[in-house]
C-alpha cells in the first residue's frame, strides 16, 4: 500500500498501521476514531485522559454537533508535499441550533467600540462563512448611537470639516460616506457675485479644499499682508469669517477693517 501523505501530528505512531483507522474495502470511518477519542472527552481531554488546559479550549462544541461524524470536518493525511495541506472546511450547519445561535460560545466576543454599542445578533451583519465582509445597516442602531457618528467613526480633521458645526447627516448618508451633498446656502452663499463652477474654487477634484486667490484681485501675498495687520494669522480659511458675501465679516480680530472696506 502507498500512503497518500504524512499523518497529522499526534497520529505519527499510526503511520504503518493503516487498519487503526481504515476498514478493509470501506476506508476510514468515524467508528474507528471513537475507539481512541471518546466523544464526551473531545476537546476536553487527550486520548490518554489528560485534561486539556482551559486556555486552549473555547467550547466543547463537538458534543453539540448534529451528527458525530469526525470525517465531515477532519482529514488525517496531509497530502503530498507538492500540494496544499489537505483540510475540510467547517460547516456551521453541523451545529445544533442552540449552539449556532450563540456565536460567543465558540468565538471571542468583539470588544471594539463599534460592537460595544450594538445589541444585535452576529448573524444580522455577519455570515457564517467568514467574519468579513459584513453587511451593516445603520437602522439597526439605537437612535442615541445613530446620531453620534464619531462613536464609531473617526472625526474628519481637514479644513473643510473643522469649520462646520452641523451633524454628519447634513451632507452624508449612512449607506456611504461618498458622494456627499454640500449646501452652499448654509456655509458659503454662491450669489450673483459668486456665479462660479465647482472648478473655480476647487482644484483637481479635491472638494475638501478651496482657494479664493483667483478672484477679487486676491493674491496670497496681499491677503497675508492685510490679515496680519489685523492680527489674523489663519488667513487660508476664508469661509470661517466670510460665510456670506452679502453680510459683514464675522469679528475675528480684523472685522472692523472688513466693514470699512465694504462701506
Coordinates of C-alpha atoms in Angstrom, one line a residue:
X1 CA 0.0 0.0 0.0
X2 CA 1.1 3.6 -0.7
X3 CA 0.4 6.3 1.9
X4 CA -1.2 9.4 0.4
X5 CA 0.8 11.6 2.7
X6 CA 2.1 12.0 6.3
X7 CA -0.3 11.9 9.1
X8 CA -1.2 14.8 11.3
X9 CA 0.8 15.4 14.5
X10 CA -0.4 13.0 17.2
X11 CA -1.0 10.2 14.7
X12 CA 2.6 9.6 13.7
X13 CA 2.7 6.3 15.6
X14 CA 0.0 5.0 13.3
X15 CA 1.9 5.6 10.1
X16 CA 2.4 1.9 9.4
X17 CA -0.9 0.8 11.0
X18 CA -3.4 1.6 8.3
X19 CA -6.1 -0.6 9.9
X20 CA -6.1 1.6 13.0
X21 CA -8.3 4.0 11.1
X22 CA -9.3 2.1 7.9
X23 CA -11.6 -0.9 7.5
X24 CA -11.0 -3.3 4.6
X25 CA -12.8 -2.2 1.4
X26 CA -14.5 0.6 3.3
X27 CA -11.9 3.2 4.0
X28 CA -11.6 5.4 7.1
X29 CA -14.7 5.6 9.4
X30 CA -15.8 7.6 12.4
X31 CA -16.3 4.4 14.4
X32 CA -12.5 3.9 14.3
X33 CA -11.9 7.5 15.6
X34 CA -14.1 7.0 18.6
X35 CA -12.1 3.9 19.6
X36 CA -9.4 6.3 20.8
X37 CA -11.3 9.6 21.0
X38 CA -14.3 9.4 23.4
X39 CA -16.9 11.8 22.1
X40 CA -17.5 13.1 25.7
X41 CA -13.8 14.0 26.0
X42 CA -13.1 15.5 22.6
X43 CA -11.6 19.0 23.2
X44 CA -11.5 18.5 26.9
X45 CA -9.1 15.6 27.5
X46 CA -6.4 13.9 25.5
X47 CA -6.7 10.2 24.4
X48 CA -4.8 9.3 27.5
X49 CA -7.2 11.1 29.8
X50 CA -5.0 14.2 30.5
X51 CA -7.2 17.3 30.8
X52 CA -6.5 20.0 28.1
X53 CA -5.7 23.4 29.7
X54 CA -8.8 25.6 29.6
X55 CA -6.9 28.4 27.8
X56 CA -6.8 26.3 24.7
X57 CA -10.4 25.3 24.8
X58 CA -13.1 27.7 23.5
X59 CA -16.1 25.3 23.9
X60 CA -16.8 21.6 23.9
X61 CA -18.9 22.1 20.7
X62 CA -18.0 18.6 19.5
X63 CA -20.6 17.3 21.9
X64 CA -23.2 19.6 20.4
X65 CA -22.9 18.5 16.8
X66 CA -26.0 17.3 15.0
X67 CA -24.1 14.2 13.8
X68 CA -21.0 12.8 15.4
X69 CA -19.2 12.4 12.1
X70 CA -15.5 13.1 12.5
X71 CA -14.8 12.6 8.8
X72 CA -17.1 15.5 7.9
X73 CA -14.5 18.0 9.2
X74 CA -11.3 16.2 9.8
X75 CA -8.9 14.5 7.4
X76 CA -5.7 12.8 8.6
X77 CA -3.3 12.5 5.7
X78 CA -1.8 15.9 4.9
X79 CA -1.3 15.1 1.2
X80 CA 1.8 15.0 -1.0
X81 CA 4.4 17.7 -0.4
X82 CA 3.7 19.3 -3.8
X83 CA 0.1 20.0 -2.9
X84 CA -1.6 22.2 -0.3
X85 CA -2.3 20.6 3.1
X86 CA -5.5 18.6 3.0
X87 CA -8.2 20.1 5.1
X88 CA -12.0 20.1 5.0
X89 CA -14.0 23.3 5.6
X90 CA -16.1 23.5 8.7
X91 CA -19.8 24.0 8.2
X92 CA -21.9 25.7 10.8
X93 CA -24.8 23.6 9.6
X94 CA -23.3 20.7 11.6
X95 CA -24.0 22.6 14.8
X96 CA -27.2 22.4 16.8
X97 CA -29.4 25.5 16.7
X98 CA -28.7 26.2 20.4
X99 CA -25.0 26.5 19.7
X100 CA -25.2 28.0 16.2
X101 CA -27.2 31.0 17.6
X102 CA -24.7 31.6 20.3
X103 CA -21.5 32.7 18.4
X104 CA -19.7 33.7 21.6
X105 CA -19.9 30.1 22.8
X106 CA -17.1 29.4 20.4
X107 CA -15.8 32.8 19.3
X108 CA -14.5 35.6 21.5
X109 CA -16.9 38.5 21.6
X110 CA -15.5 41.6 19.9
X111 CA -14.6 44.4 22.3
X112 CA -14.2 47.4 19.9
X113 CA -16.4 50.5 20.3
X114 CA -18.5 49.6 17.2
X115 CA -19.7 46.3 18.7
X116 CA -19.9 47.6 22.2
X117 CA -22.9 49.8 21.5
X118 CA -24.7 47.3 19.3
X119 CA -27.1 44.9 21.0
X120 CA -27.7 42.7 18.0
X121 CA -27.2 39.1 16.9
X122 CA -24.0 38.5 15.0
X123 CA -26.0 37.0 12.1
X124 CA -27.7 40.3 11.5
X125 CA -24.4 41.6 10.0
X126 CA -22.1 38.6 9.6
X127 CA -22.4 35.4 7.6
X128 CA -21.2 32.0 8.9
X129 CA -18.7 31.6 6.0
X130 CA -16.4 34.4 7.1
X131 CA -16.3 37.4 9.5
X132 CA -15.7 39.8 6.7
X133 CA -17.2 41.4 4.7
X134 CA -20.1 42.3 6.9
X135 CA -23.4 43.8 5.8
X136 CA -24.2 46.6 8.2
X137 CA -27.4 48.6 8.3
X138 CA -27.3 51.8 10.4
X139 CA -31.0 51.4 11.0
X140 CA -30.2 48.7 13.5
X141 CA -28.6 51.2 15.8
X142 CA -30.3 52.8 18.7
X143 CA -31.2 56.5 17.9
X144 CA -28.8 57.8 20.5
X145 CA -25.9 56.0 18.8
X146 CA -27.1 56.7 15.3
X147 CA -26.7 60.5 15.9
X148 CA -23.2 60.1 17.2
X149 CA -21.2 59.1 14.2
X150 CA -17.9 59.7 16.0
X151 CA -18.7 57.0 18.5
X152 CA -17.8 54.5 15.7
X153 CA -16.1 56.6 13.0
X154 CA -13.1 58.9 13.3
X155 CA -14.0 62.5 13.0
X156 CA -12.5 64.2 9.9
X157 CA -9.8 66.7 10.6
X158 CA -9.5 68.5 7.3
X159 CA -10.0 72.3 7.0
X160 CA -13.5 71.9 5.4
X161 CA -15.0 69.8 8.2
X162 CA -13.3 71.8 11.0
X163 CA -15.4 74.9 10.1
X164 CA -18.7 73.1 10.0
X165 CA -20.7 72.5 13.2
X166 CA -23.6 70.7 11.6
X167 CA -24.1 66.9 12.1
X168 CA -22.7 64.5 9.6
X169 CA -26.1 63.6 8.2
X170 CA -26.4 67.2 6.9
X171 CA -24.1 66.2 4.0
X172 CA -23.5 62.4 4.3
X173 CA -25.7 59.3 4.2
X174 CA -25.4 56.1 6.2
X175 CA -25.0 53.9 3.2
X176 CA -21.8 55.6 2.1
X177 CA -19.5 58.5 3.1
X178 CA -19.3 59.4 -0.6
X179 CA -20.9 61.0 -2.5
X180 CA -21.8 63.8 -0.2
X181 CA -24.0 66.8 -0.7
X182 CA -23.0 70.3 0.4
X183 CA -25.4 73.2 0.7
X184 CA -23.5 76.5 -0.1
X185 CA -26.5 78.5 1.1
X186 CA -25.7 77.4 4.6
X187 CA -22.0 77.7 4.6
X188 CA -20.9 79.9 1.6
X189 CA -23.6 81.5 -0.5
X190 CA -23.0 81.5 -4.2
X191 CA -24.8 84.7 -5.1
X192 CA -24.6 87.0 -8.1
X193 CA -21.0 87.8 -7.2
X194 CA -20.1 84.1 -7.0
X195 CA -21.7 82.5 -10.0
X196 CA -18.9 80.0 -10.4
X197 CA -18.4 76.4 -11.3
X198 CA -17.0 74.0 -8.8
X199 CA -13.6 74.0 -10.5
X200 CA -13.3 77.8 -10.0
X201 CA -12.6 77.3 -6.3
X202 CA -11.9 73.6 -6.0
X203 CA -8.9 72.3 -7.9
X204 CA -8.1 68.8 -9.1
X205 CA -11.4 67.4 -8.0
X206 CA -10.4 68.0 -4.3
X207 CA -13.6 69.4 -2.8
X208 CA -12.3 69.4 0.7
X209 CA -10.0 72.3 -0.2
X210 CA -10.7 75.6 -1.9
X211 CA -9.0 78.9 -2.9
X212 CA -10.2 82.4 -3.2
X213 CA -7.0 83.8 -4.7
X214 CA -8.3 83.5 -8.2
X215 CA -10.8 86.3 -7.9
X216 CA -11.2 89.9 -6.5
X217 CA -7.6 90.7 -7.3
X218 CA -6.6 88.5 -4.4
X219 CA -3.2 87.1 -4.1
X220 CA -1.7 85.1 -1.2
X221 CA 0.8 87.9 -0.5
X222 CA -1.9 90.6 -0.4
X223 CA -4.2 88.5 1.7
X224 CA -1.4 87.7 4.1
X225 CA -0.4 91.3 4.5
X226 CA -4.0 92.6 5.1
X227 CA -4.8 89.9 7.6
X228 CA -1.6 90.1 9.5
X229 CA -2.2 93.8 10.0
X230 CA -5.4 92.9 11.9
X231 CA -3.7 90.1 13.9
X232 CA -5.3 87.3 11.9
X233 CA -2.9 84.5 11.1
X234 CA -5.2 81.8 9.8
X235 CA -5.9 83.6 6.5
X236 CA -6.3 80.5 4.4
X237 CA -9.7 79.6 5.8
X238 CA -11.7 82.4 4.2
X239 CA -15.1 80.9 4.8
X240 CA -14.7 80.8 8.5
X241 CA -15.2 84.6 8.6
X242 CA -16.7 85.3 5.2
X243 CA -19.5 82.8 5.4
X244 CA -22.0 85.0 3.5
X245 CA -20.7 87.5 0.9
X246 CA -23.8 89.6 1.4
X247 CA -23.2 90.1 5.1
X248 CA -20.5 91.7 7.1
X249 CA -17.5 89.5 8.0
X250 CA -17.6 88.0 11.5
X251 CA -15.4 89.5 14.1
X252 CA -12.1 87.7 14.1
X253 CA -9.7 90.5 15.1
X254 CA -9.9 92.3 11.8
X255 CA -13.6 92.6 11.4
X256 CA -13.7 96.4 11.6
X257 CA -11.5 96.9 8.6
X258 CA -13.6 94.5 6.6
X259 CA -16.7 96.5 7.3
X260 CA -15.0 99.8 6.4
X261 CA -13.9 98.5 3.0
X262 CA -17.4 97.4 2.2
X263 CA -18.7 100.8 3.1

